[in-house]
Coordinates of C-alpha atoms in Angstrom, one line a residue:
M260 CA 41.0 -1.3 22.4
N261 CA 38.3 -3.6 21.6
T262 CA 37.6 -3.3 17.5
R263 CA 35.0 -6.4 17.4
I264 CA 32.2 -5.8 15.3
K265 CA 29.4 -5.4 16.9
K266 CA 25.5 -5.3 15.6
F267 CA 23.4 -1.7 16.2
N268 CA 20.2 -1.0 15.7
I269 CA 19.4 2.7 15.5
R270 CA 16.5 5.1 15.1
L271 CA 15.6 9.2 14.3
L272 CA 13.4 11.0 16.6
K273 CA 11.3 13.6 14.8
P274 CA 12.1 16.8 15.4
N275 CA 9.6 17.7 17.7
F276 CA 10.5 15.0 20.5
T277 CA 12.8 15.2 23.0
I278 CA 14.2 12.2 24.7
D279 CA 11.5 12.7 27.4
T280 CA 8.4 12.9 25.2
S281 CA 9.9 9.7 23.1
L282 CA 10.0 7.2 26.1
K283 CA 7.1 4.9 27.0
K284 CA 5.9 5.5 30.8
T285 CA 4.0 2.1 31.1
K286 CA 3.9 -1.4 29.9
K287 CA 2.8 -5.0 30.5
Y288 CA 5.8 -6.8 32.2
K289 CA 5.7 -10.5 31.9
N290 CA 5.1 -12.7 35.1
T291 CA 7.5 -15.6 35.8
N292 CA 5.6 -17.5 33.5
G293 CA 6.5 -15.6 30.5
I294 CA 2.5 -14.2 30.2
P295 CA 1.9 -10.2 30.1
S296 CA 0.4 -9.4 32.7
D297 CA -3.4 -7.7 32.6
N298 CA -2.6 -4.7 33.7
A299 CA 0.4 -1.7 32.8
Q300 CA 3.3 -1.1 34.7
E301 CA 5.2 2.0 35.0
I302 CA 8.7 2.0 33.5
K303 CA 11.4 2.5 35.8
F304 CA 14.6 3.5 34.1
E305 CA 18.2 3.9 35.5
K306 CA 19.6 7.2 33.9
K307 CA 23.2 7.7 33.2
E308 CA 25.0 10.9 31.6
L309 CA 28.0 9.2 30.0
N310 CA 29.2 12.9 28.5
D311 CA 27.5 16.0 27.1
N312 CA 26.0 14.2 24.1
L313 CA 25.2 10.6 25.4
I314 CA 22.8 9.8 27.4
A315 CA 21.7 6.2 28.5
Y316 CA 18.2 5.1 30.2
I317 CA 18.6 1.5 31.8
E318 CA 15.3 -0.3 32.2
E319 CA 15.0 -1.3 35.6
A320 CA 14.2 -5.2 35.5
P321 CA 14.8 -8.2 37.7
Q322 CA 18.2 -9.8 37.9
H323 CA 19.9 -12.6 36.1
E324 CA 23.1 -14.2 35.4
T325 CA 24.1 -12.7 32.5
E326 CA 25.7 -9.2 31.5
P327 CA 24.9 -8.3 28.4
W328 CA 28.0 -6.5 26.1
W329 CA 27.4 -3.4 25.8
K330 CA 27.7 -2.9 29.4
N331 CA 31.4 -2.8 28.7
Y332 CA 30.9 -1.0 25.4
L333 CA 29.4 2.1 27.5
G334 CA 31.4 2.1 30.3
I335 CA 28.3 1.7 32.5
D336 CA 29.0 1.0 36.5
I337 CA 25.8 -0.8 37.2
S338 CA 24.7 -4.1 37.9
M339 CA 22.9 -5.5 35.0
K340 CA 22.0 -9.0 36.0
Q341 CA 18.2 -9.3 34.7
K342 CA 15.8 -12.1 34.4
F343 CA 15.1 -11.3 30.8
A344 CA 16.9 -9.8 27.9
P345 CA 17.9 -6.2 29.2
S346 CA 16.6 -3.4 27.6
C347 CA 18.7 0.0 27.4
L348 CA 18.3 2.7 25.0
L349 CA 21.5 5.5 24.2
F350 CA 20.2 8.8 22.9
V351 CA 23.0 10.7 20.9
T352 CA 22.3 14.0 21.0
L353 CA 23.9 16.6 18.2
K354 CA 22.9 19.9 19.4
D355 CA 24.2 21.4 16.6
E356 CA 21.7 19.8 13.9
K357 CA 19.2 19.7 17.0
R358 CA 18.6 16.0 16.7
I359 CA 18.9 12.9 18.5
L360 CA 19.2 9.8 17.7
A361 CA 18.3 6.8 19.9
Y362 CA 20.9 3.0 19.7
S363 CA 18.7 0.0 21.4
F364 CA 19.9 -3.0 22.7
G365 CA 18.1 -5.7 24.1
Y366 CA 14.4 -5.0 23.6
G367 CA 14.8 -1.1 24.4
H368 CA 13.5 -0.3 21.1
T369 CA 10.3 -1.6 22.8
L370 CA 10.7 1.6 25.2
L371 CA 10.3 4.0 22.2
K372 CA 6.9 5.8 21.1
S373 CA 6.5 4.7 17.3
E374 CA 5.0 7.9 16.7
A375 CA 8.3 9.6 18.2
L376 CA 10.3 8.0 15.0
E377 CA 11.3 8.8 11.8
D378 CA 9.8 7.1 8.5
N379 CA 12.4 5.8 6.5
F380 CA 15.6 6.7 8.4
G381 CA 17.1 3.1 7.9
L382 CA 15.9 3.0 4.7
N383 CA 17.3 6.4 3.2
V384 CA 20.6 5.6 5.1
T385 CA 20.8 2.1 3.3
L386 CA 19.8 3.3 -0.1
N387 CA 22.7 6.2 0.1
I388 CA 25.5 4.0 1.1
I389 CA 24.5 0.7 -0.6
D390 CA 26.1 0.0 -4.2
G391 CA 22.7 -0.6 -6.9
E392 CA 24.5 -3.3 -8.8
K393 CA 24.8 -5.6 -5.9
L394 CA 21.5 -5.7 -3.6
K395 CA 21.2 -8.8 -1.7
S396 CA 17.3 -8.5 -0.3
L397 CA 14.4 -6.0 -0.9
C398 CA 10.8 -6.1 0.8
I399 CA 8.3 -4.5 -1.5
S400 CA 4.8 -3.4 -1.0
S401 CA 2.4 -2.5 -3.9
P402 CA 0.1 0.4 -2.6
S403 CA -3.4 -0.1 -3.7
E404 CA -6.6 -0.6 -2.2
N405 CA -5.5 -4.0 -0.8
T406 CA -2.0 -3.4 -0.4
K407 CA 0.3 -6.4 -1.3
Q408 CA 3.8 -7.2 0.3
K409 CA 6.7 -9.6 -0.7
L410 CA 10.8 -10.5 0.5
E411 CA 12.7 -11.6 -2.3
T412 CA 16.3 -12.3 -1.7
S413 CA 19.2 -13.5 -3.7
S414 CA 22.0 -16.2 -3.6
I415 CA 24.3 -13.4 -5.4
F416 CA 24.4 -9.8 -5.6
T417 CA 22.5 -8.4 -8.0
D418 CA 20.8 -5.5 -9.7
L419 CA 17.2 -4.6 -9.3
N420 CA 16.3 -6.0 -12.9
S421 CA 16.6 -9.2 -11.6
Y422 CA 14.0 -9.0 -8.6
D423 CA 10.4 -8.7 -9.2
F424 CA 10.1 -5.2 -8.8
S425 CA 7.8 -2.7 -11.1
E426 CA 9.0 0.8 -10.3
N427 CA 5.7 2.4 -11.9
K428 CA 3.7 0.1 -9.1
D429 CA 5.6 -0.8 -6.4
F430 CA 7.7 1.1 -2.8
I431 CA 10.6 -0.6 -1.4
E432 CA 9.9 -1.0 2.2
K433 CA 13.3 -2.5 3.2
L434 CA 17.0 -3.3 1.7
S435 CA 20.2 -4.6 2.0
G436 CA 23.2 -5.2 -0.5
A437 CA 26.8 -4.3 -0.4
I438 CA 28.3 -1.1 0.8
K439 CA 30.0 1.3 -1.1
E440 CA 33.5 1.1 -1.0
E441 CA 33.5 4.9 0.5
Y442 CA 31.3 3.6 3.5
K443 CA 33.3 0.2 4.5
D444 CA 35.1 2.2 7.0
W445 CA 31.7 2.8 9.0
F446 CA 29.8 -0.5 7.9
S447 CA 30.2 -4.2 6.7
S448 CA 26.5 -4.5 6.7
S449 CA 23.2 -2.5 6.7
T450 CA 20.0 -3.0 6.5
G451 CA 16.9 -0.6 7.1
K452 CA 13.3 0.1 7.1
D453 CA 12.3 3.1 9.9
S454 CA 15.1 1.5 11.7
L455 CA 19.0 1.0 10.7
S456 CA 20.3 -2.3 11.5
I457 CA 24.1 -2.2 10.8
K458 CA 27.3 -4.1 12.0
T459 CA 30.3 -2.3 12.9
K460 CA 33.1 -1.5 14.7
I461 CA 32.6 1.9 15.5
Q462 CA 33.7 3.1 19.5
K463 CA 31.9 4.7 21.9
D464 CA 33.8 8.0 22.0
E465 CA 33.4 7.6 18.1
L466 CA 29.2 7.7 18.3
V467 CA 28.5 11.7 18.0
D468 CA 30.7 11.8 14.9
F469 CA 29.2 9.0 13.4
S470 CA 25.8 9.8 14.3
K471 CA 26.3 12.9 12.4
K472 CA 27.1 10.9 9.2
L473 CA 24.0 8.9 9.5
L474 CA 21.8 11.6 9.8
K475 CA 23.7 13.6 6.6
R476 CA 23.0 10.3 4.6
F477 CA 19.2 10.2 6.1
E478 CA 18.7 13.9 4.3
S479 CA 20.8 13.2 1.3
E480 CA 19.3 12.1 -2.2
D481 CA 22.6 11.1 -3.4
Y482 CA 21.4 7.5 -4.9
K483 CA 19.0 9.3 -7.4
K484 CA 22.4 9.2 -9.2
D485 CA 22.9 5.4 -9.2
D486 CA 21.6 4.0 -12.4
Y487 CA 19.7 1.6 -10.9
L488 CA 18.4 3.3 -7.2
K489 CA 17.3 6.6 -9.1
N490 CA 14.0 5.5 -10.3
I491 CA 12.9 3.3 -7.2
N492 CA 10.0 4.4 -4.8
K493 CA 8.2 6.6 -6.8
V494 CA 5.5 6.4 -4.6
G495 CA 6.8 7.0 -1.4
K496 CA 5.3 6.8 2.3
A497 CA 3.6 10.6 3.9
T498 CA 5.8 12.1 6.7
S499 CA 3.5 12.0 10.0
S500 CA 3.1 15.8 9.7
E501 CA 1.5 15.5 6.5
E502 CA -0.4 12.0 7.6
T503 CA -2.1 14.2 10.3
Q504 CA -2.9 17.0 7.9
L505 CA -4.1 14.7 5.5
F506 CA -6.7 12.3 8.0
N507 CA -7.9 16.1 9.0
K508 CA -8.5 16.8 5.4
L509 CA -10.3 13.7 4.9
L510 CA -12.4 13.6 8.5
A511 CA -13.3 17.1 7.5
R512 CA -14.5 15.7 3.5
L513 CA -16.3 12.7 5.5
Q514 CA -18.2 15.2 7.9
Q515 CA -19.8 16.8 4.9
R516 CA -20.6 13.8 3.3
D517 CA -18.3 14.1 0.4
F518 CA -17.1 10.5 -1.1
Q519 CA -15.4 11.5 -4.1
N520 CA -12.7 9.3 -5.1
V521 CA -13.5 7.4 -1.2
F522 CA -14.1 3.9 -0.5
L523 CA -14.5 1.6 1.8
A524 CA -12.5 -1.7 0.8
D525 CA -12.0 -4.9 3.3
Y526 CA -8.8 -4.4 5.6
E527 CA -8.0 -8.5 5.1
I528 CA -9.7 -11.0 2.9
I529 CA -12.1 -13.6 5.3
Q530 CA -12.8 -17.0 3.5
D531 CA -16.3 -16.8 5.6
F532 CA -17.9 -13.8 5.8
Y533 CA -21.3 -12.4 6.4
S534 CA -22.1 -8.9 6.8
Y535 CA -20.0 -5.7 8.2
K536 CA -21.9 -3.3 11.3
L537 CA -20.5 0.1 11.9
G538 CA -22.6 1.2 15.1
K539 CA -26.3 -0.1 14.8
T540 CA -25.9 -0.1 11.0
E541 CA -25.4 -3.6 9.4
V542 CA -24.7 -4.0 5.9
Y543 CA -23.7 -6.7 3.0
N544 CA -22.0 -4.7 1.0
L545 CA -18.8 -2.4 2.0
D546 CA -19.5 1.2 0.7
T547 CA -19.1 4.5 2.4
D548 CA -22.9 4.6 2.8
I549 CA -22.8 2.5 5.7
F550 CA -21.6 6.4 7.3
E551 CA -25.3 7.6 6.3
K552 CA -26.7 7.0 9.6
E553 CA -24.0 7.3 11.8
T554 CA -23.3 10.3 14.0
F555 CA -19.5 9.6 15.5
L556 CA -18.5 11.7 12.5
Q557 CA -19.1 14.8 14.3
N558 CA -16.3 16.3 16.4
N559 CA -15.8 16.0 20.1
P560 CA -14.1 19.0 21.4
K561 CA -12.8 16.8 23.8
K562 CA -11.1 14.1 21.7
N563 CA -8.5 14.5 18.6
P564 CA -10.9 14.6 16.1
I565 CA -8.9 11.8 13.9
S566 CA -9.5 9.4 16.7
V567 CA -13.0 8.6 15.4
L568 CA -11.6 7.4 12.7
D569 CA -10.5 4.6 15.0
K570 CA -14.0 3.4 15.4
T571 CA -14.5 -0.3 14.9
I572 CA -16.2 -2.6 11.6
K573 CA -17.1 -5.3 12.8
V574 CA -17.2 -8.2 10.6
K575 CA -19.4 -11.2 11.2
T576 CA -18.5 -14.4 9.4
S577 CA -22.0 -15.9 10.4
E578 CA -25.3 -14.7 11.7
D579 CA -25.1 -15.7 14.9
D580 CA -21.0 -14.9 15.2
T581 CA -20.6 -13.7 18.6
H582 CA -16.8 -13.2 18.1
P583 CA -16.6 -11.0 14.8
I584 CA -13.5 -9.5 13.7
T585 CA -12.9 -5.8 14.4
W586 CA -11.1 -3.2 11.8
P587 CA -10.5 0.2 12.5
I588 CA -12.3 2.4 10.1
K589 CA -8.8 3.8 9.0
K590 CA -7.5 0.8 7.7
C591 CA -10.4 0.6 5.4
L592 CA -10.9 3.5 3.9
V593 CA -9.3 4.3 0.1
A594 CA -8.7 8.0 -0.5
E595 CA -7.4 11.1 -2.1
E596 CA -6.2 14.0 -0.6
I597 CA -3.8 16.9 -2.2
L598 CA -1.8 18.9 0.4
D599 CA -0.5 22.9 -0.7
K600 CA 3.4 22.6 -0.2
K601 CA 5.7 25.7 0.2
N602 CA 8.8 25.6 -1.4
S603 CA 11.4 28.2 -2.8
K604 CA 9.2 28.2 -6.4
G605 CA 6.1 28.9 -4.3
E606 CA 3.6 26.8 -4.2
N607 CA 3.7 23.2 -4.8
K608 CA 0.5 20.7 -5.1
K609 CA 1.0 17.1 -4.0
K610 CA -1.1 14.2 -4.2
F611 CA -1.7 11.3 -1.7
F612 CA -3.7 8.6 -1.0
L613 CA -4.7 6.1 1.7
S614 CA -4.3 2.6 2.0
K615 CA -4.3 0.0 4.5
G616 CA -4.4 3.3 6.8
K617 CA -0.8 4.6 5.5
W618 CA -0.6 7.6 3.2
Y619 CA 1.3 7.9 0.5
F620 CA 2.8 10.7 -2.1
I621 CA 3.3 10.7 -6.0
E622 CA 6.5 11.9 -7.1
K623 CA 5.6 15.5 -8.9
E624 CA 7.3 14.3 -12.1
Y625 CA 6.0 11.0 -11.8
L626 CA 2.5 12.4 -11.3
E627 CA 2.5 14.3 -14.0
E628 CA 3.8 12.2 -16.4
I629 CA 0.9 9.7 -15.2
E630 CA -1.7 12.5 -16.3
E631 CA -0.4 13.5 -19.2
N632 CA -0.2 9.8 -20.5
I633 CA -3.7 8.4 -19.6
K634 CA -5.3 10.8 -21.6
N635 CA -4.0 9.6 -24.9
F636 CA -5.9 5.8 -23.6
E637 CA -9.2 8.1 -23.0
I638 CA -12.3 7.6 -25.7
K639 CA -15.8 8.6 -25.7
N640 CA -18.3 6.3 -25.1
P641 CA -19.1 3.5 -28.0
L642 CA -21.3 1.7 -26.6
G643 CA -24.6 2.5 -24.9
D644 CA -25.0 5.9 -23.2
Y645 CA -25.7 4.8 -19.3
L646 CA -26.5 2.1 -16.9
D647 CA -29.7 2.5 -14.9
K648 CA -32.7 0.2 -13.0
Y649 CA -30.0 -1.8 -11.2
N650 CA -31.7 -3.1 -8.2
T651 CA -34.4 -3.8 -11.3
E652 CA -34.7 -7.2 -12.6
T653 CA -35.1 -6.9 -16.3
K654 CA -36.3 -10.1 -18.7
I655 CA -34.6 -9.8 -22.1
K656 CA -35.2 -11.8 -25.1
K657 CA -31.6 -13.7 -26.3
D658 CA -30.9 -16.7 -28.5
G659 CA -34.6 -17.8 -27.8
K660 CA -34.6 -17.2 -24.1
S661 CA -36.2 -15.2 -21.5
I662 CA -32.8 -14.2 -19.2
T663 CA -33.4 -12.2 -15.7
E664 CA -30.6 -9.7 -15.4
K665 CA -29.4 -6.3 -13.7
C666 CA -26.7 -4.1 -13.1
E667 CA -23.4 -4.3 -15.4
G668 CA -25.2 -7.6 -16.8
L669 CA -28.2 -5.7 -18.0
Y670 CA -26.1 -3.6 -19.4
N671 CA -24.0 -5.9 -20.9
L672 CA -27.2 -8.1 -22.6
I673 CA -28.2 -4.8 -24.0
N674 CA -25.7 -3.6 -25.9
S675 CA -24.8 -7.0 -27.3
N676 CA -27.9 -7.2 -29.0
E677 CA -26.5 -4.3 -31.4
E678 CA -25.6 -6.0 -34.9
G679 CA -22.0 -7.4 -34.7
N680 CA -21.5 -7.8 -31.1
F681 CA -21.9 -10.9 -29.2
L682 CA -22.4 -11.3 -25.4
F683 CA -19.4 -13.2 -23.4
D684 CA -20.2 -11.9 -20.2
K685 CA -20.6 -14.6 -18.1
K686 CA -19.4 -17.4 -20.1
T687 CA -16.0 -18.4 -18.5
V688 CA -13.6 -21.1 -19.8
P689 CA -12.1 -23.3 -17.2
I690 CA -8.2 -23.0 -17.7
K691 CA -5.8 -24.5 -15.0
G692 CA -8.3 -24.9 -12.6
K693 CA -9.7 -21.4 -12.7
E694 CA -12.7 -19.6 -14.6
I695 CA -11.4 -17.3 -17.4
E696 CA -14.2 -14.8 -19.1
L697 CA -12.9 -13.6 -22.2
C698 CA -14.3 -10.5 -22.1
D699 CA -18.0 -9.1 -21.5
I700 CA -18.9 -7.7 -25.3
Y701 CA -17.2 -8.6 -28.5
N702 CA -17.5 -6.0 -31.8
K703 CA -16.8 -8.3 -34.7
E704 CA -16.5 -5.0 -37.1
K705 CA -13.1 -3.7 -35.1
N706 CA -12.5 -6.9 -33.1
I707 CA -13.4 -5.0 -29.8
F708 CA -13.0 -6.8 -26.8
F709 CA -15.2 -4.3 -24.4
H710 CA -14.3 -5.2 -20.5
I711 CA -17.4 -3.9 -18.3
K712 CA -17.0 -2.6 -14.5
R713 CA -19.1 -0.2 -12.6
K714 CA -17.0 1.7 -10.6
N715 CA -18.8 0.7 -6.9
H716 CA -15.5 0.7 -4.9
S717 CA -11.6 0.6 -6.1
A718 CA -11.0 -2.7 -6.0
S719 CA -13.6 -2.9 -9.3
L720 CA -11.1 -0.8 -10.9
S721 CA -8.4 -3.5 -10.2
H722 CA -10.2 -6.3 -11.2
L723 CA -11.4 -4.7 -14.5
W724 CA -8.1 -3.7 -15.7
N725 CA -6.6 -7.4 -14.5
Q726 CA -9.6 -8.8 -16.5
G727 CA -8.5 -7.4 -19.5
L728 CA -4.7 -8.3 -19.0
V729 CA -5.5 -12.2 -17.6
S730 CA -7.8 -12.8 -20.9
E731 CA -5.2 -11.3 -23.3
Q732 CA -2.1 -13.2 -21.9
I733 CA -4.2 -16.7 -22.8
A734 CA -5.3 -15.6 -26.2
T735 CA -1.7 -15.0 -26.7
I736 CA -0.6 -18.2 -25.3
E737 CA -3.0 -19.8 -27.2
E738 CA -2.4 -18.9 -30.7
S739 CA 1.1 -20.6 -30.3
S740 CA -0.4 -23.8 -29.7
K741 CA -0.8 -26.5 -32.2
T742 CA -3.5 -28.6 -31.1
T743 CA -6.9 -27.9 -30.6
S744 CA -7.6 -29.3 -27.6
E745 CA -4.8 -27.1 -26.1
K746 CA -7.1 -24.0 -27.0
P747 CA -9.9 -23.9 -24.9
L748 CA -10.3 -19.9 -24.8
H749 CA -10.7 -20.4 -28.5
A750 CA -12.5 -23.1 -28.9
K751 CA -15.2 -20.8 -26.7
F752 CA -15.0 -17.9 -28.9
K753 CA -15.6 -19.9 -32.0
S754 CA -18.8 -21.5 -30.3
I755 CA -20.2 -18.1 -29.8
T756 CA -19.6 -16.1 -32.8
N757 CA -19.0 -19.0 -35.3
F758 CA -15.6 -17.7 -36.9
D759 CA -12.1 -17.5 -35.2
L760 CA -10.6 -15.5 -32.6
K761 CA -8.1 -12.7 -34.9
P762 CA -5.0 -11.6 -34.0
E763 CA -4.1 -7.9 -32.9
R764 CA -7.7 -7.6 -30.5
K765 CA -8.1 -4.1 -29.5
I766 CA -8.7 -3.7 -25.6
Y767 CA -11.5 -1.7 -24.6
F768 CA -12.3 -1.0 -20.8
G769 CA -15.6 0.5 -19.8
I770 CA -16.1 2.1 -16.4
V771 CA -19.8 3.3 -14.8
S772 CA -19.3 5.9 -13.3
N773 CA -20.4 9.3 -13.3
S774 CA -17.3 10.7 -11.9
K775 CA -14.8 10.6 -15.1
K776 CA -12.2 10.3 -13.1
L777 CA -9.7 7.7 -11.6
P778 CA -8.0 7.2 -8.3
I779 CA -4.4 7.8 -8.7
F780 CA -3.9 4.2 -7.3
S781 CA -6.4 2.7 -10.6
E782 CA -4.5 5.0 -13.0
I783 CA -0.6 3.5 -11.9
S784 CA -2.5 0.3 -12.2
F785 CA -3.6 0.7 -15.6
M786 CA -0.5 2.3 -16.3
N787 CA 1.0 -1.1 -15.7
T788 CA -1.8 -2.5 -17.3
I789 CA -0.8 -0.8 -20.8
Y790 CA 3.2 -1.5 -20.1
V791 CA 2.6 -5.1 -19.6
L792 CA -0.1 -5.3 -22.5
K793 CA 2.4 -3.6 -25.1
A794 CA 5.4 -6.0 -23.9
M795 CA 2.5 -8.9 -25.4
S796 CA 3.1 -7.2 -28.4
C797 CA -0.3 -5.3 -28.2
K798 CA -0.5 -2.1 -29.8
E799 CA -0.6 1.0 -28.0
E800 CA -3.5 2.6 -29.8
N801 CA -5.5 -0.8 -29.2
I802 CA -6.1 0.0 -25.7
K803 CA -9.0 2.4 -24.7
Y804 CA -10.9 3.3 -21.9
F805 CA -14.2 5.2 -22.2
Y806 CA -16.8 6.2 -18.8
I807 CA -20.7 4.7 -19.2
E808 CA -22.5 7.4 -17.3
D809 CA -24.5 5.4 -14.1
L810 CA -27.9 6.6 -13.3
T811 CA -28.5 4.5 -10.8
K812 CA -29.7 4.7 -7.3
E813 CA -28.3 1.9 -5.6
K814 CA -28.9 1.3 -1.9
L815 CA -27.0 -1.3 -0.3
P816 CA -28.8 -4.6 0.1
T817 CA -31.0 -5.2 3.5
K818 CA -30.0 -9.2 3.4
P819 CA -27.1 -11.2 1.6
L820 CA -26.7 -11.1 -2.0
S821 CA -27.3 -14.7 -2.9

């Protein structure tokens, strides 16, 4: 018996897919120069039934000199000399469990439809077989209006605390680590995301029992018994069936022009930017108002309703850009939805949010914890009651000068005229190549730093929290500095107020919005900001947020903003 260690890539089909419906029908083949053809061709398979549970599908391709290792492993009697890396899929059918696993060889995985595969199969299996104290690598994403991703590896096995991971806002997409002792007969290594990548000595006649064990590990939540792994992925991905329901609910809301907690955000960061175009509508600020004149949201009985969200927004980098960047609307939408999920205790509401085309859910206990905690930080507006005149340029006398302002700038000017308030808006300090704004308004009597931002899209709230966090970080660092030259932020403060910056500052965030409800990802981000501020010795009772009523009737600008 050949007990050589072999590498497998394994995927799990969704319950509603068969082998036939999971296979692609066509693909673009490469020519002799390795260039893909313009037209897709039918994929031809040679089917081999190895036994009642194992069926191999081998892609027919031009011949070559080398035969793949898995021909002998599977015992396939067929000429396998192919020009390119031969592709094979071995389907393992678990009849009692009514599930099918796909083992791919060569480029076999490219022959499967992505919508046929279970999300996080490899991640869940890996989580339930590795030692939480001996992690080797993590692929981490932070879902928000701009999902961020990072890969971290360690030269030694170590626990989660050694990685740049926040359980309050990060999602582990993929990980690897040391296998627990009870699973070492199965694997020598394991890495998982949607697919499972493993090294093992398992033989062909053991694959059915082995697949059953993998399925149990996928369905298990044993990792929650591990002190180092139990708190990961409080933010998780929705299933495909949930995604379908969520997109249908979102589309229905868009058709009714209900944009409550629905925003549009750039899918990618574009350095040279000019305008956005949807249909015939061209605008210079990405907002849901872009939908107002468009009829594409209406249902077409001949098409899948969700397909309208694949319509593209064209992003021009200049006025005469003839090859604009295209983004599907689906990937620019940021939204929240709730599904009623039936469970053994009856109805259970589950909250989801959409970021960069993916739906994420919040665990019920974590969601309740966030929403309960965040109430402790909301206060009544201590400044002016409302903001209006967004597009009206207003002249105000300030320090003997006539100043023209609007929107938040106008609001800050008006409220800084109150006794004991000082205006810091737009008065930045260059620190390590960056312009830092201490706050928008400072109140001397109560030592309050007000940060004000209009919630015209989700990204503005992330910027608001970050503004308060960065200014407090720098102010705190400067307090331990020995010389005046090391304290540019403190010097700027004194030049405006004529007195020194006091310790134990109060940090208040003002949100200009008529909706007194934060998007869930903004709540998560805010709670993480509080966590960091507290770690910097900022007292919890000194951190607050409040709403400023928005009376503006903002319309999208018809020309680029200068």
